[in-house]
mmCIF file of C-alpha atoms and ligand atoms in Angstrom:
data_model
loop_
_atom_site.group_PDB
_atom_site.id
_atom_site.type_symbol
_atom_site.label_atom_id
_atom_site.label_comp_id
_atom_site.label_asym_id
_atom_site.label_seq_id
_atom_site.Cartn_x
_atom_site.Cartn_y
_atom_site.Cartn_z
ATOM 1 C CA UNK A 1 6.601 4.368 -9.656
ATOM 2 C CA UNK A 2 3.854 2.170 -11.273
ATOM 3 C CA UNK A 3 6.140 1.479 -14.766
ATOM 4 C CA UNK A 4 5.832 -2.360 -15.114
ATOM 5 C CA UNK A 5 3.975 -3.316 -12.039
ATOM 6 C CA UNK A 6 1.616 -5.886 -12.471
ATOM 7 C CA UNK A 7 -1.681 -5.311 -10.904
ATOM 8 C CA UNK A 8 -4.497 -8.104 -10.990
ATOM 9 C CA UNK A 9 -8.117 -6.100 -10.492
ATOM 10 C CA UNK A 10 -10.796 -7.877 -9.220
ATOM 11 C CA UNK A 11 -14.416 -6.747 -9.839
ATOM 12 C CA UNK A 12 -16.941 -7.677 -8.048
ATOM 13 C CA UNK A 13 -21.086 -6.949 -8.132
ATOM 14 C CA UNK A 14 -21.759 -3.326 -7.468
ATOM 15 C CA UNK A 15 -22.386 -0.487 -9.736
ATOM 16 C CA UNK A 16 -19.337 0.972 -8.970
ATOM 17 C CA UNK A 17 -17.899 -1.484 -11.071
ATOM 18 C CA UNK A 18 -17.979 1.124 -14.072
ATOM 19 C CA UNK A 19 -15.699 3.212 -12.396
ATOM 20 C CA UNK A 20 -13.261 0.641 -12.006
ATOM 21 C CA UNK A 21 -12.604 1.137 -15.997
ATOM 22 C CA UNK A 22 -11.664 4.386 -15.485
ATOM 23 C CA UNK A 23 -9.322 2.961 -12.565
ATOM 24 C CA UNK A 24 -7.770 0.739 -15.404
ATOM 25 C CA UNK A 25 -7.141 3.365 -17.632
ATOM 26 C CA UNK A 26 -5.371 5.328 -15.061
ATOM 27 C CA UNK A 27 -3.112 2.389 -14.096
ATOM 28 C CA UNK A 28 -2.614 1.567 -17.575
ATOM 29 C CA UNK A 29 -1.698 5.097 -18.677
ATOM 30 C CA UNK A 30 0.922 5.166 -15.683
ATOM 31 C CA UNK A 31 2.673 2.433 -17.170
ATOM 32 C CA UNK A 32 1.104 -0.631 -14.926
ATOM 33 C CA UNK A 33 -0.019 -3.899 -16.627
ATOM 34 C CA UNK A 34 -3.468 -5.028 -15.448
ATOM 35 C CA UNK A 35 -5.006 -8.423 -15.747
ATOM 36 C CA UNK A 36 -9.072 -8.633 -14.799
ATOM 37 C CA UNK A 37 -10.978 -10.947 -12.886
ATOM 38 C CA UNK A 38 -15.029 -10.553 -12.680
ATOM 39 C CA UNK A 39 -17.125 -12.412 -10.377
ATOM 40 C CA UNK A 40 -20.791 -13.574 -11.399
ATOM 41 C CA UNK A 41 -22.067 -9.948 -10.038
ATOM 42 C CA UNK A 42 -19.554 -8.338 -11.277
ATOM 43 C CA UNK A 43 -20.313 -9.141 -14.977
ATOM 44 C CA UNK A 44 -23.846 -7.995 -14.400
ATOM 45 C CA UNK A 45 -22.503 -4.319 -14.269
ATOM 46 C CA UNK A 46 -19.756 -4.598 -16.684
ATOM 47 C CA UNK A 47 -18.633 -6.866 -19.398
ATOM 48 C CA UNK A 48 -15.276 -8.811 -19.781
ATOM 49 C CA UNK A 49 -15.104 -7.379 -23.072
ATOM 50 C CA UNK A 50 -14.943 -3.552 -21.630
ATOM 51 C CA UNK A 51 -12.346 -4.957 -19.187
ATOM 52 C CA UNK A 52 -10.088 -7.105 -21.877
ATOM 53 C CA UNK A 53 -10.659 -3.674 -24.100
ATOM 54 C CA UNK A 54 -8.642 -1.740 -21.653
ATOM 55 C CA UNK A 55 -6.320 -4.239 -20.008
ATOM 56 C CA UNK A 56 -5.666 -5.617 -23.877
ATOM 57 C CA UNK A 57 -5.606 -9.033 -21.788
ATOM 58 C CA UNK A 58 -7.956 -11.697 -21.405
ATOM 59 C CA UNK A 59 -10.305 -11.067 -18.672
ATOM 60 C CA UNK A 60 -11.249 -14.182 -16.296
ATOM 61 C CA UNK A 61 -14.633 -15.373 -14.853
ATOM 62 C CA UNK A 62 -14.584 -18.880 -14.945
ATOM 63 C CA UNK A 63 -13.186 -21.041 -12.588
ATOM 64 C CA UNK A 64 -12.756 -24.260 -14.687
ATOM 65 C CA UNK A 65 -11.491 -22.779 -18.047
ATOM 66 C CA UNK A 66 -10.140 -25.295 -20.228
ATOM 67 C CA UNK A 67 -8.718 -22.937 -22.646
ATOM 68 C CA UNK A 68 -6.268 -21.245 -20.006
ATOM 69 C CA UNK A 69 -4.260 -24.429 -19.312
ATOM 70 C CA UNK A 70 -3.182 -23.031 -15.946
ATOM 71 C CA UNK A 71 -4.484 -23.021 -12.721
ATOM 72 C CA UNK A 72 -5.940 -19.883 -12.926
ATOM 73 C CA UNK A 73 -6.605 -19.622 -9.525
ATOM 74 C CA UNK A 74 -2.637 -20.172 -8.585
ATOM 75 C CA UNK A 75 -1.467 -18.530 -11.534
ATOM 76 C CA UNK A 76 -3.128 -15.104 -11.471
ATOM 77 C CA UNK A 77 -2.012 -14.268 -7.968
ATOM 78 C CA UNK A 78 1.896 -15.582 -8.976
ATOM 79 C CA UNK A 79 2.275 -13.323 -11.813
ATOM 80 C CA UNK A 80 0.789 -10.199 -10.274
ATOM 81 C CA UNK A 81 2.418 -7.244 -7.593
ATOM 82 C CA UNK A 82 -0.514 -6.809 -6.266
ATOM 83 C CA UNK A 83 -4.403 -7.464 -5.911
ATOM 84 C CA UNK A 84 -7.082 -4.951 -6.140
ATOM 85 C CA UNK A 85 -10.444 -5.571 -5.195
ATOM 86 C CA UNK A 86 -12.311 -2.622 -6.775
ATOM 87 C CA UNK A 87 -15.473 -2.720 -6.112
ATOM 88 C CA UNK A 88 -15.453 -5.088 -3.319
ATOM 89 C CA UNK A 89 -18.771 -6.051 -1.740
ATOM 90 C CA UNK A 90 -20.218 -7.049 1.606
ATOM 91 C CA UNK A 91 -20.384 -10.314 0.183
ATOM 92 C CA UNK A 92 -16.966 -10.810 -1.163
ATOM 93 C CA UNK A 93 -15.287 -9.504 2.017
ATOM 94 C CA UNK A 94 -17.495 -11.767 4.032
ATOM 95 C CA UNK A 95 -16.215 -14.531 1.727
ATOM 96 C CA UNK A 96 -12.820 -13.326 1.953
ATOM 97 C CA UNK A 97 -12.815 -13.868 5.995
ATOM 98 C CA UNK A 98 -14.319 -17.153 6.306
ATOM 99 C CA UNK A 99 -11.765 -18.280 3.774
ATOM 100 C CA UNK A 100 -14.338 -19.537 1.193
ATOM 101 C CA UNK A 101 -13.567 -20.445 -2.362
ATOM 102 C CA UNK A 102 -16.905 -20.931 -4.505
ATOM 103 C CA UNK A 103 -15.622 -19.043 -7.543
ATOM 104 C CA UNK A 104 -12.376 -18.039 -9.207
ATOM 105 C CA UNK A 105 -12.139 -14.281 -7.756
ATOM 106 C CA UNK A 106 -12.828 -16.028 -4.050
ATOM 107 C CA UNK A 107 -10.686 -18.807 -4.462
ATOM 108 C CA UNK A 108 -7.826 -16.929 -5.742
ATOM 109 C CA UNK A 109 -7.600 -14.945 -3.116
ATOM 110 C CA UNK A 110 -7.794 -18.190 -0.782
ATOM 111 C CA UNK A 111 -4.258 -18.894 -2.708
ATOM 112 C CA UNK A 112 -3.133 -15.485 -3.098
ATOM 113 C CA UNK A 113 0.822 -14.799 -1.983
ATOM 114 C CA UNK A 114 0.232 -11.146 -2.741
ATOM 115 C CA UNK A 115 -0.988 -7.851 -0.830
ATOM 116 C CA UNK A 116 -4.518 -7.013 -1.126
ATOM 117 C CA UNK A 117 -6.287 -3.987 -1.501
ATOM 118 C CA UNK A 118 -9.911 -3.632 -0.742
ATOM 119 C CA UNK A 119 -12.156 -0.306 -2.249
ATOM 120 C CA UNK A 120 -15.558 -1.455 -0.371
ATOM 121 C CA UNK A 121 -18.941 -0.163 -1.902
ATOM 122 C CA UNK A 122 -22.390 -0.690 -0.592
ATOM 123 C CA UNK A 123 -25.340 0.560 0.964
ATOM 124 C CA UNK A 124 -24.962 2.622 3.589
ATOM 125 C CA UNK A 125 -26.812 0.204 5.967
ATOM 126 C CA UNK A 126 -24.932 -2.692 4.814
ATOM 127 C CA UNK A 127 -21.653 -0.489 5.629
ATOM 128 C CA UNK A 128 -22.963 0.200 9.123
ATOM 129 C CA UNK A 129 -24.180 -3.335 9.651
ATOM 130 C CA UNK A 130 -22.058 -4.489 12.934
ATOM 131 C CA UNK A 131 -21.770 -7.956 11.123
ATOM 132 C CA UNK A 132 -19.937 -6.320 8.110
ATOM 133 C CA UNK A 133 -18.065 -4.207 10.325
ATOM 134 C CA UNK A 134 -16.368 -7.166 12.352
ATOM 135 C CA UNK A 135 -15.852 -8.982 8.977
ATOM 136 C CA UNK A 136 -13.717 -5.502 7.827
ATOM 137 C CA UNK A 137 -11.669 -5.324 11.033
ATOM 138 C CA UNK A 138 -10.715 -9.171 10.185
ATOM 139 C CA UNK A 139 -9.759 -8.223 6.713
ATOM 140 C CA UNK A 140 -7.878 -5.510 8.099
ATOM 141 C CA UNK A 141 -6.258 -7.621 10.657
ATOM 142 C CA UNK A 142 -5.049 -10.082 8.066
ATOM 143 C CA UNK A 143 -3.367 -7.536 6.545
ATOM 144 C CA UNK A 144 -5.576 -6.039 3.670
ATOM 145 C CA UNK A 145 -5.536 -2.546 2.838
ATOM 146 C CA UNK A 146 -8.877 -1.036 2.737
ATOM 147 C CA UNK A 147 -9.646 2.229 1.025
ATOM 148 C CA UNK A 148 -12.916 3.496 3.051
ATOM 149 C CA UNK A 149 -16.033 4.825 0.823
ATOM 150 C CA UNK A 150 -16.794 8.093 0.613
ATOM 151 C CA UNK A 151 -20.438 9.476 2.346
ATOM 152 C CA UNK A 152 -22.863 10.978 -0.676
ATOM 153 C CA UNK A 153 -25.888 10.063 -2.202
ATOM 154 C CA UNK A 154 -25.547 6.269 -3.244
ATOM 155 C CA UNK A 155 -26.813 4.978 -6.206
ATOM 156 C CA UNK A 156 -29.624 3.335 -4.624
ATOM 157 C CA UNK A 157 -31.028 6.739 -3.414
ATOM 158 C CA UNK A 158 -29.928 6.855 0.091
ATOM 159 C CA UNK A 159 -28.012 9.056 1.428
ATOM 160 C CA UNK A 160 -24.239 8.056 3.799
ATOM 161 C CA UNK A 161 -21.096 5.839 3.897
ATOM 162 C CA UNK A 162 -20.839 3.628 0.760
ATOM 163 C CA UNK A 163 -19.904 5.387 -2.147
ATOM 164 C CA UNK A 164 -16.608 3.426 -3.540
ATOM 165 C CA UNK A 165 -13.482 5.930 -3.517
ATOM 166 C CA UNK A 166 -12.722 7.672 -6.778
ATOM 167 C CA UNK A 167 -10.359 5.985 -8.977
ATOM 168 C CA UNK A 168 -8.284 8.909 -8.546
ATOM 169 C CA UNK A 169 -7.739 8.133 -4.852
ATOM 170 C CA UNK A 170 -7.307 4.198 -5.415
ATOM 171 C CA UNK A 171 -4.648 5.176 -7.694
ATOM 172 C CA UNK A 172 -3.035 7.159 -4.828
ATOM 173 C CA UNK A 173 -3.006 4.156 -2.340
ATOM 174 C CA UNK A 174 -1.830 1.981 -5.021
ATOM 175 C CA UNK A 175 1.174 4.268 -5.686
ATOM 176 C CA UNK A 176 1.771 4.693 -2.076
ATOM 177 C CA UNK A 177 1.793 0.560 -1.589
ATOM 178 C CA UNK A 178 4.456 0.408 -4.170
ATOM 179 C CA UNK A 179 7.018 3.498 -3.059
ATOM 180 C CA UNK A 180 6.792 1.829 0.993
ATOM 181 C CA UNK A 181 6.752 -1.523 -0.220
ATOM 182 C CA UNK A 182 9.617 -3.587 1.598
ATOM 183 C CA UNK A 183 11.827 -0.552 2.447
ATOM 184 C CA UNK A 184 12.441 -1.545 5.774
ATOM 185 C CA UNK A 185 11.826 -4.929 5.726
ATOM 186 C CA UNK A 186 13.969 -6.762 8.424
ATOM 187 C CA UNK A 187 13.751 -3.536 10.460
ATOM 188 C CA UNK A 188 12.314 -2.880 13.780
ATOM 189 C CA UNK A 189 10.243 -0.024 15.149
ATOM 190 C CA UNK A 190 9.363 1.704 18.125
ATOM 191 C CA UNK A 191 6.714 4.679 17.762
ATOM 192 C CA UNK A 192 5.269 6.790 20.981
ATOM 193 C CA UNK A 193 1.838 8.137 19.956
ATOM 194 C CA UNK A 194 -1.496 9.930 21.646
ATOM 195 C CA UNK A 195 -1.211 12.077 24.946
ATOM 196 C CA UNK A 196 -0.217 10.838 28.494
ATOM 197 C CA UNK A 197 -2.257 11.006 31.600
ATOM 198 C CA UNK A 198 -0.774 11.667 34.760
ATOM 199 C CA UNK A 199 -3.041 11.029 38.003
ATOM 200 C CA UNK A 200 -4.177 13.662 40.393
ATOM 201 C CA UNK A 201 -6.497 11.204 42.506
ATOM 202 C CA UNK A 202 -8.638 8.241 41.909
ATOM 203 C CA UNK A 203 -11.081 10.462 39.615
ATOM 204 C CA UNK A 204 -8.689 13.290 38.376
ATOM 205 C CA UNK A 205 -5.941 13.628 36.015
ATOM 206 C CA UNK A 206 -4.059 15.980 33.754
ATOM 207 C CA UNK A 207 -3.818 15.413 30.349
ATOM 208 C CA UNK A 208 -3.704 16.934 26.499
ATOM 209 C CA UNK A 209 -5.751 17.092 23.583
ATOM 210 C CA UNK A 210 -3.259 14.765 21.746
ATOM 211 C CA UNK A 211 -5.640 12.481 19.051
ATOM 212 C CA UNK A 212 -2.889 9.991 18.458
ATOM 213 C CA UNK A 213 -3.909 10.369 14.642
ATOM 214 C CA UNK A 214 -0.128 11.535 13.170
ATOM 215 C CA UNK A 215 1.722 8.612 15.621
ATOM 216 C CA UNK A 216 -0.832 6.132 14.446
ATOM 217 C CA UNK A 217 0.026 7.087 10.829
ATOM 218 C CA UNK A 218 3.814 6.731 11.219
ATOM 219 C CA UNK A 219 3.318 3.615 12.758
ATOM 220 C CA UNK A 220 1.321 2.265 9.730
ATOM 221 C CA UNK A 221 3.364 3.759 7.289
ATOM 222 C CA UNK A 222 6.059 1.939 9.132
ATOM 223 C CA UNK A 223 4.252 -1.402 9.255
ATOM 224 C CA UNK A 224 3.523 -1.085 5.679
ATOM 225 C CA UNK A 225 7.171 -0.810 4.646
ATOM 226 C CA UNK A 226 7.892 -3.956 6.234
ATOM 227 C CA UNK A 227 9.156 -2.744 9.332
ATOM 228 C CA UNK A 228 8.115 -4.740 12.651
ATOM 229 C CA UNK A 229 6.638 -1.938 14.854
ATOM 230 C CA UNK A 230 5.688 -1.598 18.489
ATOM 231 C CA UNK A 231 3.149 1.146 18.976
ATOM 232 C CA UNK A 232 3.374 2.520 22.246
ATOM 233 C CA UNK A 233 -0.018 4.302 22.876
ATOM 234 C CA UNK A 234 -1.026 6.757 25.377
ATOM 235 C CA UNK A 235 -4.368 8.539 25.823
ATOM 236 C CA UNK A 236 -6.053 8.834 21.924
ATOM 237 C CA UNK A 237 -9.269 9.768 20.424
ATOM 238 C CA UNK A 238 -9.029 7.056 17.223
ATOM 239 C CA UNK A 239 -8.249 3.743 18.955
ATOM 240 C CA UNK A 240 -5.264 1.879 18.093
ATOM 241 C CA UNK A 241 -3.938 1.497 14.481
ATOM 242 C CA UNK A 242 -4.111 -2.396 13.180
ATOM 243 C CA UNK A 243 -1.498 -4.039 11.008
ATOM 244 C CA UNK A 244 -0.211 -7.620 10.736
ATOM 245 C CA UNK A 245 3.261 -6.052 11.708
ATOM 246 C CA UNK A 246 1.911 -3.879 14.282
ATOM 247 C CA UNK A 247 2.266 -4.932 18.197
ATOM 248 C CA UNK A 248 0.606 -2.197 20.338
ATOM 249 C CA UNK A 249 1.192 -1.404 23.896
ATOM 250 C CA UNK A 250 -1.604 0.698 25.522
ATOM 251 C CA UNK A 251 -0.080 2.833 28.290
ATOM 252 C CA UNK A 252 -1.200 5.421 30.836
ATOM 253 C CA UNK A 253 1.582 8.090 32.247
ATOM 254 C CA UNK A 254 4.634 9.244 30.611
ATOM 255 C CA UNK A 255 6.594 7.002 33.368
ATOM 256 C CA UNK A 256 4.756 4.017 32.009
ATOM 257 C CA UNK A 257 5.379 5.016 28.534
ATOM 258 C CA UNK A 258 9.106 5.365 29.176
ATOM 259 C CA UNK A 259 9.375 1.935 30.457
ATOM 260 C CA UNK A 260 7.376 0.353 27.801
ATOM 261 C CA UNK A 261 9.733 2.179 25.405
ATOM 262 C CA UNK A 262 13.022 1.058 26.961
ATOM 263 C CA UNK A 263 11.233 -2.780 27.361
ATOM 264 C CA UNK A 264 10.377 -3.044 23.570
ATOM 265 C CA UNK A 265 14.103 -2.241 22.982
ATOM 266 C CA UNK A 266 16.418 -2.909 20.941
ATOM 267 C CA UNK A 267 15.209 -1.150 17.509
ATOM 268 C CA UNK A 268 16.828 0.392 14.249
ATOM 269 C CA UNK A 269 14.219 3.042 14.330
ATOM 270 C CA UNK A 270 12.583 4.991 17.228
ATOM 271 C CA UNK A 271 10.021 7.733 16.740
ATOM 272 C CA UNK A 272 8.630 9.956 19.346
ATOM 273 C CA UNK A 273 5.535 11.896 18.490
ATOM 274 C CA UNK A 274 3.764 11.443 21.692
ATOM 275 C CA UNK A 275 2.602 14.365 23.187
ATOM 276 C CA UNK A 276 4.039 13.250 26.729
ATOM 277 C CA UNK A 277 3.452 15.553 29.625
ATOM 278 C CA UNK A 278 6.236 17.134 31.101
ATOM 279 C CA UNK A 279 5.233 16.919 34.410
ATOM 280 C CA UNK A 280 3.574 14.398 36.926
ATOM 281 C CA UNK A 281 2.068 14.930 39.899
ATOM 282 C CA UNK A 282 4.010 14.016 42.815
ATOM 283 C CA UNK A 283 1.903 12.187 45.294
ATOM 284 C CA UNK A 284 -1.442 11.314 43.281
ATOM 285 C CA UNK A 285 -3.815 10.439 45.896
ATOM 286 C CA UNK A 286 -5.452 6.645 45.783
ATOM 287 C CA UNK A 287 -8.909 8.344 46.775
ATOM 288 C CA UNK A 288 -10.668 11.168 45.463
ATOM 289 C CA UNK A 289 -9.648 14.363 47.330
ATOM 290 C CA UNK A 290 -12.542 16.378 48.596
ATOM 291 C CA UNK A 291 -13.143 19.963 47.273
ATOM 292 C CA UNK A 292 -13.205 21.032 51.019
ATOM 293 C CA UNK A 293 -9.583 19.686 51.879
ATOM 294 C CA UNK A 294 -8.362 21.873 48.579
ATOM 295 C CA UNK A 295 -6.446 21.043 46.159
ATOM 296 C CA UNK A 296 -2.218 21.592 46.355
ATOM 297 C CA UNK A 297 -0.477 20.023 43.758
ATOM 298 C CA UNK A 298 2.932 19.274 43.868
ATOM 299 C CA UNK A 299 4.429 18.559 40.394
ATOM 300 C CA UNK A 300 7.880 16.732 39.216
ATOM 301 C CA UNK A 301 9.219 16.480 35.859
ATOM 302 C CA UNK A 302 8.793 13.422 33.749
ATOM 303 C CA UNK A 303 11.436 11.696 32.180
ATOM 304 C CA UNK A 304 12.337 12.839 28.637
ATOM 305 C CA UNK A 305 11.591 9.858 26.531
ATOM 306 C CA UNK A 306 12.850 10.892 23.287
ATOM 307 C CA UNK A 307 15.801 11.898 25.026
ATOM 308 C CA UNK A 308 16.551 8.625 26.902
ATOM 309 C CA UNK A 309 16.635 6.905 23.887
ATOM 310 C CA UNK A 310 18.734 9.155 21.501
ATOM 311 C CA UNK A 311 21.538 9.739 24.160
ATOM 312 C CA UNK A 312 21.784 5.771 24.446
ATOM 313 C CA UNK A 313 25.335 4.596 23.954
ATOM 314 C CA UNK A 314 26.058 3.738 20.805
ATOM 315 C CA UNK A 315 25.357 -0.460 21.055
ATOM 316 C CA UNK A 316 21.839 0.464 22.438
ATOM 317 C CA UNK A 317 20.874 3.619 20.484
ATOM 318 C CA UNK A 318 18.866 2.798 17.597
ATOM 319 C CA UNK A 319 20.415 3.904 14.224
ATOM 320 C CA UNK A 320 17.357 6.450 13.752
ATOM 321 C CA UNK A 321 15.927 8.699 16.377
ATOM 322 C CA UNK A 322 13.157 10.924 15.372
ATOM 323 C CA UNK A 323 11.484 13.578 17.899
ATOM 324 C CA UNK A 324 8.660 16.009 17.061
ATOM 325 C CA UNK A 325 8.648 19.778 17.834
ATOM 326 C CA UNK A 326 5.646 21.951 18.058
ATOM 327 C CA UNK A 327 6.440 25.448 18.089
ATOM 328 C CA UNK A 328 4.611 29.085 17.959
ATOM 329 C CA UNK A 329 8.103 30.920 17.124
ATOM 330 C CA UNK A 330 11.784 30.706 15.652
ATOM 331 C CA UNK A 331 10.576 27.232 14.731
ATOM 332 C CA UNK A 332 13.629 26.036 12.996
ATOM 333 C CA UNK A 333 16.094 27.477 15.155
ATOM 334 C CA UNK A 334 14.303 25.705 18.092
ATOM 335 C CA UNK A 335 13.839 22.438 16.451
ATOM 336 C CA UNK A 336 17.811 22.522 15.424
ATOM 337 C CA UNK A 337 18.542 22.982 19.032
ATOM 338 C CA UNK A 338 16.315 19.955 19.818
ATOM 339 C CA UNK A 339 18.454 17.963 17.711
ATOM 340 C CA UNK A 340 21.439 18.434 19.943
ATOM 341 C CA UNK A 341 19.314 18.187 23.567
ATOM 342 C CA UNK A 342 17.496 15.053 22.421
ATOM 343 C CA UNK A 343 20.002 13.454 20.432
ATOM 344 C CA UNK A 344 17.666 13.249 17.110
ATOM 345 C CA UNK A 345 18.758 12.554 13.808
ATOM 346 C CA UNK A 346 15.551 14.368 12.480
ATOM 347 C CA UNK A 347 12.980 16.709 14.129
ATOM 348 C CA UNK A 348 9.719 16.998 12.380
ATOM 349 C CA UNK A 349 9.248 20.573 13.373
ATOM 350 C CA UNK A 350 5.444 22.030 13.021
ATOM 351 C CA UNK A 351 4.472 25.705 13.551
ATOM 352 C CA UNK A 352 1.182 25.911 15.938
ATOM 353 C CA UNK A 353 1.017 29.556 16.218
ATOM 354 C CA UNK A 354 -1.887 29.467 13.896
ATOM 355 C CA UNK A 355 -3.749 26.814 16.147
ATOM 356 C CA UNK A 356 -3.636 23.572 17.461
ATOM 357 C CA UNK A 357 -3.275 20.210 15.021
ATOM 358 C CA UNK A 358 -4.403 18.354 17.790
ATOM 359 C CA UNK A 359 -7.051 16.122 16.149
ATOM 360 C CA UNK A 360 -6.911 17.556 12.743
ATOM 361 C CA UNK A 361 -6.332 15.400 9.675
ATOM 362 C CA UNK A 362 -3.545 17.614 8.207
ATOM 363 C CA UNK A 363 0.169 18.748 9.161
ATOM 364 C CA UNK A 364 2.154 21.498 7.962
ATOM 365 C CA UNK A 365 5.745 20.440 8.656
ATOM 366 C CA UNK A 366 9.326 20.823 7.935
ATOM 367 C CA UNK A 367 12.293 18.011 8.338
ATOM 368 C CA UNK A 368 14.888 19.338 10.472
ATOM 369 C CA UNK A 369 18.411 17.531 10.521
ATOM 370 C CA UNK A 370 21.781 19.039 11.349
ATOM 371 C CA UNK A 371 22.159 19.860 7.710
ATOM 372 C CA UNK A 372 19.407 22.176 7.607
ATOM 373 C CA UNK A 373 15.589 22.398 7.231
ATOM 374 C CA UNK A 374 13.122 21.399 4.365
ATOM 375 C CA UNK A 375 9.753 22.461 4.027
ATOM 376 C CA UNK A 376 6.893 19.928 3.634
ATOM 377 C CA UNK A 377 4.279 21.778 3.240
ATOM 378 C CA UNK A 378 0.650 20.994 4.334
ATOM 379 C CA UNK A 379 0.072 17.104 3.927
ATOM 380 C CA UNK A 380 -2.252 14.411 5.628
ATOM 381 C CA UNK A 381 -1.264 13.048 8.698
ATOM 382 C CA UNK A 382 -0.966 9.539 6.590
ATOM 383 C CA UNK A 383 1.166 11.167 3.628
ATOM 384 C CA UNK A 384 3.681 12.900 6.702
ATOM 385 C CA UNK A 385 3.996 9.293 8.078
ATOM 386 C CA UNK A 386 4.744 8.080 4.835
ATOM 387 C CA UNK A 387 7.081 10.634 4.047
ATOM 388 C CA UNK A 388 9.050 10.053 7.715
ATOM 389 C CA UNK A 389 9.378 6.369 6.482
ATOM 390 C CA UNK A 390 10.974 7.187 3.374
ATOM 391 C CA UNK A 391 13.330 9.405 4.979
ATOM 392 C CA UNK A 392 14.332 6.880 7.686
ATOM 393 C CA UNK A 393 14.487 4.214 4.635
ATOM 394 C CA UNK A 394 17.112 6.823 2.807
ATOM 395 C CA UNK A 395 18.784 7.522 5.857
ATOM 396 C CA UNK A 396 19.080 3.454 7.068
ATOM 397 C CA UNK A 397 20.688 3.049 3.577
ATOM 398 C CA UNK A 398 23.417 5.863 4.049
HETATM 399 O O1 LIG B 401 10.361 19.383 24.405
HETATM 400 P P1 LIG B 401 9.491 19.157 23.756
HETATM 401 O O2 LIG B 401 8.136 18.693 24.373
HETATM 402 O O3 LIG B 401 8.778 20.356 22.599
HETATM 403 O O4 LIG B 401 9.693 17.843 22.796
HETATM 404 C C1 LIG B 401 9.043 17.603 21.807
HETATM 405 C C2 LIG B 401 9.521 15.895 21.231
HETATM 406 O O5 LIG B 401 9.597 15.294 22.854
HETATM 407 C C3 LIG B 401 8.336 15.248 20.561
HETATM 408 O O6 LIG B 401 8.929 13.972 20.125
HETATM 409 C C4 LIG B 401 7.785 14.282 22.167
HETATM 410 O O7 LIG B 401 7.300 12.790 21.635
HETATM 411 C C5 LIG B 401 9.115 14.190 22.853
HETATM 412 N N1 LIG B 401 8.890 14.380 24.859
HETATM 413 C C6 LIG B 401 9.355 12.821 25.212
HETATM 414 N N2 LIG B 401 9.293 12.813 26.610
HETATM 415 C C7 LIG B 401 8.851 14.260 27.102
HETATM 416 C C8 LIG B 401 8.808 15.185 26.530
HETATM 417 C C9 LIG B 401 9.011 15.290 24.834
HETATM 418 O O8 LIG B 401 9.422 12.029 24.682
HETATM 419 N N3 LIG B 401 8.768 14.079 28.914
#
C-alpha cells in the first residue's frame, strides 16, 4: 500500500523524535519515499544527518535556503502525498491552529495542500491542559488526523497520557490513510449511530446501552474515504464524531431518527448502525407520573428505519444499504433473512451470545450478502468501519 507513496515527515522538539527515526526506517522498508523536515526543537533531539542517512534525501531545517533554488515552504508539500508530524509538540499544534508561520515547518503547514497526520508527544499536564485540548479539537476540525498518545511513564518521569504512539501504530494509520483515500469521493452517505430514547414521562425514558462507537467509526471511515457524510446520532457515550466531511444531526427518539434520515436523503450510501428501540410509548406524559398512580405503559412499534430506506423505490433508494444484526443463535441464517426483510445489500452480523458488544472497542463480525458470508474475526471498531467503507467502495464500482 505504501509503495511509491511520498511522505513528508516533520520532526518537532520532543524526545520522541528518536522513535521517528525508526518510523522512517519502517516507511522506507514498506516502499515509501520519505523527506524530512526538522524544527529547531527537533534538531535538538535528532540530527539532520540521521534523518538524511535514513531517508536518503536532504533534511530541511532552514526557511531561507539559498542552495535549494525553490520555495521550500511551498514545494515540500506539493511533492508529497501526505504530511506526518511526529512527534508533534503542543507548541507546534498551537501554531498550526493559529495559522502562524515563523519557521519552515509551520510555514509549510500554512501553505500545505495535502492531508496531515499528527502524532502528539508531551508531558501529561500539557496533554490535559484545557488550552491544548481546545487547540487539538480545532486541529481535528480543520481536517488533521490525530493519533492519540499512550498512557505510560513519560520521559520526564511523570505518569500519564503523552507518550507518542509507537512507530508501528503510526505506520498503521498511514497505511489506512492510503487504503481509504478518495475511494468514495463525490458520494453522499447517511449513517445512523447510537441508541434511541423513548420517553415515558417528563423524567423517565426507555433506552439501551449503545455507545455509538461503531456507528461513529463507520461515519469517520466513510468521511476519510472522501464521502460527504450525515451522521444521525442518537444517545451515545462518546460524543459526536468530527471530520470536515461530516455533518452531525443529533436526535432523541426513533421517530426523530427516522425523520432526520429521510430528510437527509437522497444519498448513495446508507448504513443503519443505530440500536433503535423497537417500541415507543404510545402516550408519554408531559409531567412526572406519580408512584401512587402506578405505571401502565402501552407500547407501539417504531418505524424500522433501515427497512424504510432499503425498500424505497429504485429512484430514491441509495445504491448501497447496509444493516446490522446482533444475534445469539443461527447468526448467518438470521442475517440472511434480514437482507430480504430489510432490503439490504450487506448485513454486518455479530454474535452477541458471549456478552454484549456495547461500549467495547472491538467487534467480531461477519459480512452477510445474498452471495454468502465472510467471517472477519475480531477487529477494532475503527478497522471494521474501514472494512465496511472498502466493501461499499467495491460494490459501487460494480
Ligand atoms: O431487527 P433488528 O433490530 O435485529 O435489526 C437490526 C438492524 O435494523 C440494525 O441495522 C438497526 O440499525 C436497524 N433497525 C432500524 N430501525 C428499527 C430497528 C432496527 O433501523 N426500528
